[in-house]
Coordinates of C-alpha atoms and ligand atoms in Angstrom, one line a residue:
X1 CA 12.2 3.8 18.5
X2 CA 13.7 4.2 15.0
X3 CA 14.9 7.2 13.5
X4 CA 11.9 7.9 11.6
X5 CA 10.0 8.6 14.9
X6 CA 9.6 12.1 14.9
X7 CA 10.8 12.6 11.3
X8 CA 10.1 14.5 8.1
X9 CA 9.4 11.9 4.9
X10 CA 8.6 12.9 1.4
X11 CA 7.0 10.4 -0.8
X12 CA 7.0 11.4 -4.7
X13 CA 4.4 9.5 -5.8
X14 CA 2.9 8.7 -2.9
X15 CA -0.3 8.0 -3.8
X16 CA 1.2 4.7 -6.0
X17 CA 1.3 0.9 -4.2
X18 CA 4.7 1.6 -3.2
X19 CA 4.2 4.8 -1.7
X20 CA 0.7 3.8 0.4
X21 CA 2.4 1.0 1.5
X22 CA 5.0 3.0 2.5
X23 CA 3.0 5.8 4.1
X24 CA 1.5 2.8 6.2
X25 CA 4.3 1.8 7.9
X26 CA 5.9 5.5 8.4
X27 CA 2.6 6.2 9.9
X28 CA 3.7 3.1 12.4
X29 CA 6.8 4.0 12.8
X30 CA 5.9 7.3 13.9
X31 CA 6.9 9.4 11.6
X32 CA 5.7 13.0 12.6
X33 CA 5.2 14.1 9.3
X34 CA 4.3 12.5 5.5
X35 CA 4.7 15.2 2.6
X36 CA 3.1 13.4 -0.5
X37 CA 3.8 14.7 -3.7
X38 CA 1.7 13.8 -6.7
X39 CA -0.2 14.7 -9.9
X40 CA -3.3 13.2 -9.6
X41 CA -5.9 15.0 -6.9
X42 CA -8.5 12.6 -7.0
X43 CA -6.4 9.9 -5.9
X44 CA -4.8 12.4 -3.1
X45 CA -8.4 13.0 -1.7
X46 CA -9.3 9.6 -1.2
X47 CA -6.0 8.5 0.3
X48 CA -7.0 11.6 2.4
X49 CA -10.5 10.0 3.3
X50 CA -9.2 6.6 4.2
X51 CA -6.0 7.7 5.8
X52 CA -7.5 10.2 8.5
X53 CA -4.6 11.3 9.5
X54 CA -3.2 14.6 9.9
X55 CA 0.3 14.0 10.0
X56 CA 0.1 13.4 5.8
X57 CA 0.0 17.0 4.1
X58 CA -0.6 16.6 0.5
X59 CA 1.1 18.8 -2.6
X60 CA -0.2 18.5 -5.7
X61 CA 2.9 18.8 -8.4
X62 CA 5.1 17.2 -10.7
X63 CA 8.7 15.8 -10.5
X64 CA 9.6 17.9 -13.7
X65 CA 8.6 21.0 -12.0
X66 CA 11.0 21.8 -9.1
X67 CA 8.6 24.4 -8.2
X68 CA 6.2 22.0 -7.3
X69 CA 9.3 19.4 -6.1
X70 CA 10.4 22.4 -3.6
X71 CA 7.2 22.8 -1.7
X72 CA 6.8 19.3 -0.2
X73 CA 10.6 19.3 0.9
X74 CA 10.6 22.6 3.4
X75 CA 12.2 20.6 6.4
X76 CA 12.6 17.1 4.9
X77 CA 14.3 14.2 6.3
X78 CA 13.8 11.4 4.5
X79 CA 12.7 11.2 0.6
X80 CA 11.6 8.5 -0.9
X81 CA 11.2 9.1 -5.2
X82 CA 8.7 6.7 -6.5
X83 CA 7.3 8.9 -9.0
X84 CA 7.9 7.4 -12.6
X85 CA 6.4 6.5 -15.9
X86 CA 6.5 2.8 -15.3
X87 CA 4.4 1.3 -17.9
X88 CA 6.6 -0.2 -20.3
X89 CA 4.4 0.3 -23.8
X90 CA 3.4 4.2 -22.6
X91 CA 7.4 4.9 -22.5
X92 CA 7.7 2.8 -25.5
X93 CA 5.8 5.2 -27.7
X94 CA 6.6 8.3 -25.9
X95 CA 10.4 8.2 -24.8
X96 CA 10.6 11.5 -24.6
X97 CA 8.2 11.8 -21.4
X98 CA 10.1 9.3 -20.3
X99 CA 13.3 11.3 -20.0
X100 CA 10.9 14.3 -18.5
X101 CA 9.7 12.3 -15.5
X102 CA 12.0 9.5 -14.8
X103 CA 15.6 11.0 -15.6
X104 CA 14.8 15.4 -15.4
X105 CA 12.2 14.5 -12.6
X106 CA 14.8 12.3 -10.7
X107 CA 17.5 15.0 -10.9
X108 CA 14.6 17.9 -9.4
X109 CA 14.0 15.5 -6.8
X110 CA 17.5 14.9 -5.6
X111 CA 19.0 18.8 -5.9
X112 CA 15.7 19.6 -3.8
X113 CA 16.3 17.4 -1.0
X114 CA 19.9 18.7 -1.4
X115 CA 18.9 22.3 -1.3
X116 CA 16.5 21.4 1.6
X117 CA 19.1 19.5 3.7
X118 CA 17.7 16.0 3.2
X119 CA 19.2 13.1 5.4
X120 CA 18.7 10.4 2.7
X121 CA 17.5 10.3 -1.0
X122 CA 16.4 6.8 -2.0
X123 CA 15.0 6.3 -5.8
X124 CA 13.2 3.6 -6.8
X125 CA 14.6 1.8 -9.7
X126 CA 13.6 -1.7 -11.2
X127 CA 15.4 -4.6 -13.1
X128 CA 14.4 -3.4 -15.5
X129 CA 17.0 -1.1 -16.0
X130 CA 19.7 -3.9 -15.8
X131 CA 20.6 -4.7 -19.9
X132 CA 17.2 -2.5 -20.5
X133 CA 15.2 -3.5 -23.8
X134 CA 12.5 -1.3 -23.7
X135 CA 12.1 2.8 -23.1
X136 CA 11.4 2.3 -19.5
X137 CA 14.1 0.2 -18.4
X138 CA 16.6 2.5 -19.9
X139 CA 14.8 5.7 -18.5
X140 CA 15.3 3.6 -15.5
X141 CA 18.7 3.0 -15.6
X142 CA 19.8 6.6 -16.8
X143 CA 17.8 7.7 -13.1
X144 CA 20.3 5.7 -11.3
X145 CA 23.7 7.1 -13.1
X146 CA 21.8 10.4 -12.0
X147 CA 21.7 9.7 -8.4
X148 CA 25.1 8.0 -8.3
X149 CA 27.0 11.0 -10.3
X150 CA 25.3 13.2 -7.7
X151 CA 27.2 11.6 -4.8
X152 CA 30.5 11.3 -7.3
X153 CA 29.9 15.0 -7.5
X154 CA 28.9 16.0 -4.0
X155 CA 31.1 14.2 -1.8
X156 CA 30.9 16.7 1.1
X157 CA 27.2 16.9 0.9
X158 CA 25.0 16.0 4.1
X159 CA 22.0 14.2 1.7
X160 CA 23.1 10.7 1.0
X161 CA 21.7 9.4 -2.4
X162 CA 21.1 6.1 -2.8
X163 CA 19.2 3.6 -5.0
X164 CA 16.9 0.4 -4.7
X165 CA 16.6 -1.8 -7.4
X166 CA 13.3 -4.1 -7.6
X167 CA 11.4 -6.9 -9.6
X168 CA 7.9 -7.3 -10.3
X169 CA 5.4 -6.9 -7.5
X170 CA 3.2 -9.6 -7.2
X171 CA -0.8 -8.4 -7.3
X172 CA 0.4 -4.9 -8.7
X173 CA -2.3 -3.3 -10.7
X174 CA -2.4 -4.3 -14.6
X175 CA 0.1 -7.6 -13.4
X176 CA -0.3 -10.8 -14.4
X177 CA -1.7 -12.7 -10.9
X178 CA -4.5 -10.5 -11.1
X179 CA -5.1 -11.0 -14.7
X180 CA -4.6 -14.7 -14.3
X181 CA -7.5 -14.4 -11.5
X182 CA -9.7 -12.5 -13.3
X183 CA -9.5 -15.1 -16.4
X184 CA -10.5 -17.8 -14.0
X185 CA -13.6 -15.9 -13.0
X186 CA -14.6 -16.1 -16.2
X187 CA -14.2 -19.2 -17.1
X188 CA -11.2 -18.5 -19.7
X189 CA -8.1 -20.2 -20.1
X190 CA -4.8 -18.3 -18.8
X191 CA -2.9 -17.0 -21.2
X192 CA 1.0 -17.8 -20.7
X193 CA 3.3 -15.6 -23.1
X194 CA 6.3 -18.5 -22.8
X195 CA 6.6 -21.0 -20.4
X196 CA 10.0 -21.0 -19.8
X197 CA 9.8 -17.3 -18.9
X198 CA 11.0 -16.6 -15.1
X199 CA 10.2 -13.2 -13.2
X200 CA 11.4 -12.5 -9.5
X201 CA 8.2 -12.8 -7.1
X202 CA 8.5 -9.8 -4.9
X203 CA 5.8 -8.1 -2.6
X204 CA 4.7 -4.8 -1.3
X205 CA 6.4 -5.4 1.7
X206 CA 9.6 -6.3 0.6
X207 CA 10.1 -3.3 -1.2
X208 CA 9.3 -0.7 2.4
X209 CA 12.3 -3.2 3.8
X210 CA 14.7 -2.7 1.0
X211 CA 13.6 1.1 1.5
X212 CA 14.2 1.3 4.9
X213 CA 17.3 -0.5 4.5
X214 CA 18.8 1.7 2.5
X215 CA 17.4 4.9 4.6
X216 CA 19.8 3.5 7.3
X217 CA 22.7 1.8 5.7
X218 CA 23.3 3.8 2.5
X219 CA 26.4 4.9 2.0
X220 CA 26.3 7.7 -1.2
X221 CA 25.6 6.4 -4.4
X222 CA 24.7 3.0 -3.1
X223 CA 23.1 0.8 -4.8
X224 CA 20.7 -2.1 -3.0
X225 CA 18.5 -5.2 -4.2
X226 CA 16.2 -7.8 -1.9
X227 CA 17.5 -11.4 -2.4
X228 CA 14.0 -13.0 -4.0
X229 CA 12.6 -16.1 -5.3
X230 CA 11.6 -16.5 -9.1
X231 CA 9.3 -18.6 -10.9
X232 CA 8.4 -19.2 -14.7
X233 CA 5.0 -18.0 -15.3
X234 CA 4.1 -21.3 -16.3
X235 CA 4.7 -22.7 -12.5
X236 CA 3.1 -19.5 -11.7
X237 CA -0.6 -20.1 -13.4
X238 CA -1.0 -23.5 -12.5
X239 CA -0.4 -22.0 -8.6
X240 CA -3.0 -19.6 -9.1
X241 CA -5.4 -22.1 -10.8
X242 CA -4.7 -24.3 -7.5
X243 CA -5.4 -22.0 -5.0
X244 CA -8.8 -20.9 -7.5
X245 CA -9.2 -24.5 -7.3
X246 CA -9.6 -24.7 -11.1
X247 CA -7.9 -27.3 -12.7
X248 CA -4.9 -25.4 -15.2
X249 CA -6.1 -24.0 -18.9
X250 CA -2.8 -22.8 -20.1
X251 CA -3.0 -20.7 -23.9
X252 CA 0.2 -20.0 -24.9
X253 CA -0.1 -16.4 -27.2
X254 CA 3.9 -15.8 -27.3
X255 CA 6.3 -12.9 -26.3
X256 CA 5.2 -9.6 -25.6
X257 CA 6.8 -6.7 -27.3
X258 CA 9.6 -5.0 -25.3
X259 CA 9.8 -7.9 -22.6
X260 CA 12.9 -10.4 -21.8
X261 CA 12.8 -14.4 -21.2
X262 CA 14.4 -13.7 -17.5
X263 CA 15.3 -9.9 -15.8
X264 CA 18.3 -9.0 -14.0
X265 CA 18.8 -7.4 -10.6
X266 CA 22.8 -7.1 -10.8
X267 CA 24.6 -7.2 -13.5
X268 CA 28.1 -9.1 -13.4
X269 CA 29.6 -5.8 -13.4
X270 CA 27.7 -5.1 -10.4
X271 CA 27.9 -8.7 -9.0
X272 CA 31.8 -8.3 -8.4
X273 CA 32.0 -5.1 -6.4
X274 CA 28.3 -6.4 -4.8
X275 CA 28.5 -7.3 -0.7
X276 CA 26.5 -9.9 0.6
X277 CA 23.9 -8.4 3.8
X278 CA 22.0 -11.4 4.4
X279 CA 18.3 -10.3 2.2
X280 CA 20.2 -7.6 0.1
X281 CA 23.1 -7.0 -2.3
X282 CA 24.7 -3.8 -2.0
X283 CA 26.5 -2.5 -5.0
X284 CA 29.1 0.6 -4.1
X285 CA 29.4 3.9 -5.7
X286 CA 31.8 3.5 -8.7
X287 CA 33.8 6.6 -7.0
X288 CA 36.3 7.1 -9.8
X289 CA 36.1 10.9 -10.3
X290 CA 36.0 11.3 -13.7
X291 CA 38.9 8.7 -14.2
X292 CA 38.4 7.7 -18.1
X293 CA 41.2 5.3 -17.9
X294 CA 38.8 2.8 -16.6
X295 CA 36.4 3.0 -19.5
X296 CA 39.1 3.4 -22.0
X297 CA 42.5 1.6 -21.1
X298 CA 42.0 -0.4 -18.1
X299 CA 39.7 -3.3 -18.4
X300 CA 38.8 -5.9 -15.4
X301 CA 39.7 -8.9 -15.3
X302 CA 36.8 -10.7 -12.9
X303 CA 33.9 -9.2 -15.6
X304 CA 34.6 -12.0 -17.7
X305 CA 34.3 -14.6 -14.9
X306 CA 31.8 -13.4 -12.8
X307 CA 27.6 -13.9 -13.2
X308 CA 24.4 -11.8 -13.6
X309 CA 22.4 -12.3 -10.2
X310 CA 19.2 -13.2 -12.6
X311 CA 15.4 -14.7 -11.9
X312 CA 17.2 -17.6 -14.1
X313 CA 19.6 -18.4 -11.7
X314 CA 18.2 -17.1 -8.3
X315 CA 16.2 -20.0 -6.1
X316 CA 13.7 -21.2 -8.2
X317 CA 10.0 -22.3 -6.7
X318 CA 7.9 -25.2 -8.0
X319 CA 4.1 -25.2 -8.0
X320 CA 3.5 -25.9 -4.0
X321 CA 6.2 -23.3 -3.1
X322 CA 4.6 -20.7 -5.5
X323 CA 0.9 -21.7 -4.0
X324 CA 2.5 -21.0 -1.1
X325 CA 4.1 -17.4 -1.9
X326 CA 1.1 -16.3 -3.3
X327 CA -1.6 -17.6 -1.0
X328 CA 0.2 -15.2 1.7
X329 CA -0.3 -12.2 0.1
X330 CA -3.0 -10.5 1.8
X331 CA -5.3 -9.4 -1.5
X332 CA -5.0 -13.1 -2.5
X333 CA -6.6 -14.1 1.2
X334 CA -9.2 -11.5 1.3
X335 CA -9.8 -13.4 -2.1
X336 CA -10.3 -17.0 -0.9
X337 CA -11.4 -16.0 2.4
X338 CA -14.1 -14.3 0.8
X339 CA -15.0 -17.2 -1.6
X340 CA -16.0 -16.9 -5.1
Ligands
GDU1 O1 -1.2 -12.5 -20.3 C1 -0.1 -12.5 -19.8 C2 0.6 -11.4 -19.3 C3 1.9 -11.5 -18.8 N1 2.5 -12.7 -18.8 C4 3.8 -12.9 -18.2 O2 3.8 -12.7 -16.8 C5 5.1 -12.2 -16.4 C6 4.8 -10.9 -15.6 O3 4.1 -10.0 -16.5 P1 3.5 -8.6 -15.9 O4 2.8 -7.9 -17.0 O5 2.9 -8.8 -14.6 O6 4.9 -7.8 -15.6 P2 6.0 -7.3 -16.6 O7 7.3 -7.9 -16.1 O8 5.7 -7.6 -18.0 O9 6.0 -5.8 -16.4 C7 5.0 -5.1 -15.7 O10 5.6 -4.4 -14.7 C8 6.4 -3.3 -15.1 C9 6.9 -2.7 -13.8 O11 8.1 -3.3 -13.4 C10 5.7 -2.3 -16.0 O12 4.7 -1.6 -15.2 C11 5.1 -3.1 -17.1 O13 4.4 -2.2 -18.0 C12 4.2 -4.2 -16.7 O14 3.7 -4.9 -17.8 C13 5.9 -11.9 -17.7 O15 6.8 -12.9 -17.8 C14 4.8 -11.9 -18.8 O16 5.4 -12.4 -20.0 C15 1.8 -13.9 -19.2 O17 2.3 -15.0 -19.1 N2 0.5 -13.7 -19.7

């Protein structure tokens, strides 16, 4: 039995991939009960339907209201904040909302469990935030100094704060696989942006053991990522043209606005203070209270020697691996087991 049997879980936007997937597993684990928090009461209802299960309440609200943030924490446990603006040209025009949901909402989320004697706070963060590019990213990345000056500035406090750090998610909705697929079905050619582009390859279920992880082992302010594979999406249309059993019509159309050749998990910065847990990296709190000599005076020497942990430079899969990767995911055998 795990600690969650029995427990008290809040999922901000729990009605998201991450947080069904999520709510799955709790539900195995045996949690006693789910609080989802989310905007969207359509979506709540039918999760409702399918779920049939009266351990998950539902609360309709929004991060940036604390209001709303306070009523699905009244005897929380565990909180897991998934709730963002995630799309990266939405944040791109708007910035501002941005800021609202991703960095105010993140702060709600964190003094509620706080004020509601949480166990463990872990936010969801991407790699996106690592040298960000775009609005998202760097909404992203101001979330995680949010969580980590909360445990600089709460050092006594019972709620541990920590944050997980992840890549793309392979089948997500509006991602490439299942444009890729869709484009086959239709007898188009794939369009590649650049070859030579490389993304980490993560799935669903990685990201509820990087979670659960980090509901265990955080220390405050932590900081974890899941080892992963990378490919370019090159090597990753041909694999889905493969397993479509279609021979490969690439169409290269270039760049997308806002997007990087490779993403970044740790930084170098990060890389140095990183320990090594088998699957993960955990990066430490930077616990300098408000020590400015550091940013100022003091440099480091190892920064200037030390590497990114990148989807350049992490294992890289050829065609039969990727095939391989992606044939396990369970939409892709529902797909082929179905036919076409
Ligand atoms: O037609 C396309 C579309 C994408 N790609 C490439 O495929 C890779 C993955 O693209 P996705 O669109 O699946 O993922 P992104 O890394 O671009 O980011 C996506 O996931 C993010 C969350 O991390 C945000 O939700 C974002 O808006 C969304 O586009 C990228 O290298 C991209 O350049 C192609 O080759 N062809």
């Amino acid at each position: 039995m795990t600690q969650l049997a029995g427990a008290t879980v809040t999922i901000t936007g729990g009605t998201g991939s991450f947080g069904r997937t999520m709510v799955h597993d709790l539900l195995k684990e045996g949690a006693g009960r789910i609080h989802i928090l989310s905007r969207d009461e359509a979506k709540q209802d039918e999760m409702r339907q399918t779920l049939g299960d009266s351990r998950v309440k539902f609360f309709i609200g929004d991060v940036r209201d604390r209001h709303s943030v306070d009523s699905a924490m009244q005897g929380v446990d565990f909180v897991f904040h998934a709730a963002a603006l995630k799309q990266v040209p939405s944040c791109e025009f708007f910035p501002d909302q941005a800021v609202k949901t991703n960095v105010v909402g993140s702060q709600n989320v964190i003094e509620s469990a706080h004020a509601h004697g949480g166990r463990s706070v872990v936010c969801l963060s991407t790699d996106k935030a690592v040298y960000p590019v775009n609005a998202m990213g760097m909404s992203k990345a101001l979330m995680e100094k949010t969580a980590q000056a909360f445990a600089r500035n709460h050092p006594g406090s019972k709620t541990v704060v920590s944050v997980t750090r992840y890549g793309n998610v392979m089948y997500s909705r509006g991602s490439v696989i299942p444009l890729f697929i869709s484009q086959i079905l239709q007898g188009r050619p794939l369009t590649i942006t650049e070859p030579r582009m490389t993304r980490f390859l993560m799935s669903l279920d990685d990201s509820v053991d990087l979670v659960k992880h980090a509901f265990f082992h955080a220390e405050p302010g932590d900081l974890f990522v899941k080892k992963a594979p990378a490919s370019t999406v090159e090597t990753l249309a041909i694999a889905v043209a493969e397993l479509m059993g279609v021979e490969p019509d690439l169409r290269k159309i270039g760049m997308r606005h806002g997007e990087k050749m490779w993403e970044t998990l740790l930084s170098r910065e990060e890389m140095i203070k990183a320990t090594d847990q088998g699957d993960y990296f955990r990066v430490p709190l930077d616990a300098r209270s408000l020590d400015y000599s550091k940013f100022v005076e003091d440099g480091e020497d190892e920064t200037v020697t030390a590497g990114d942990y990148d989807s350049n430079n992490t294992e890289r899969l050829d065609v039969e691996q990727t095939k391989a990767l992606v044939a396990s995911l369970p939409e892709m055998q529902a797909l082929l087991g179905g036919g076409r």
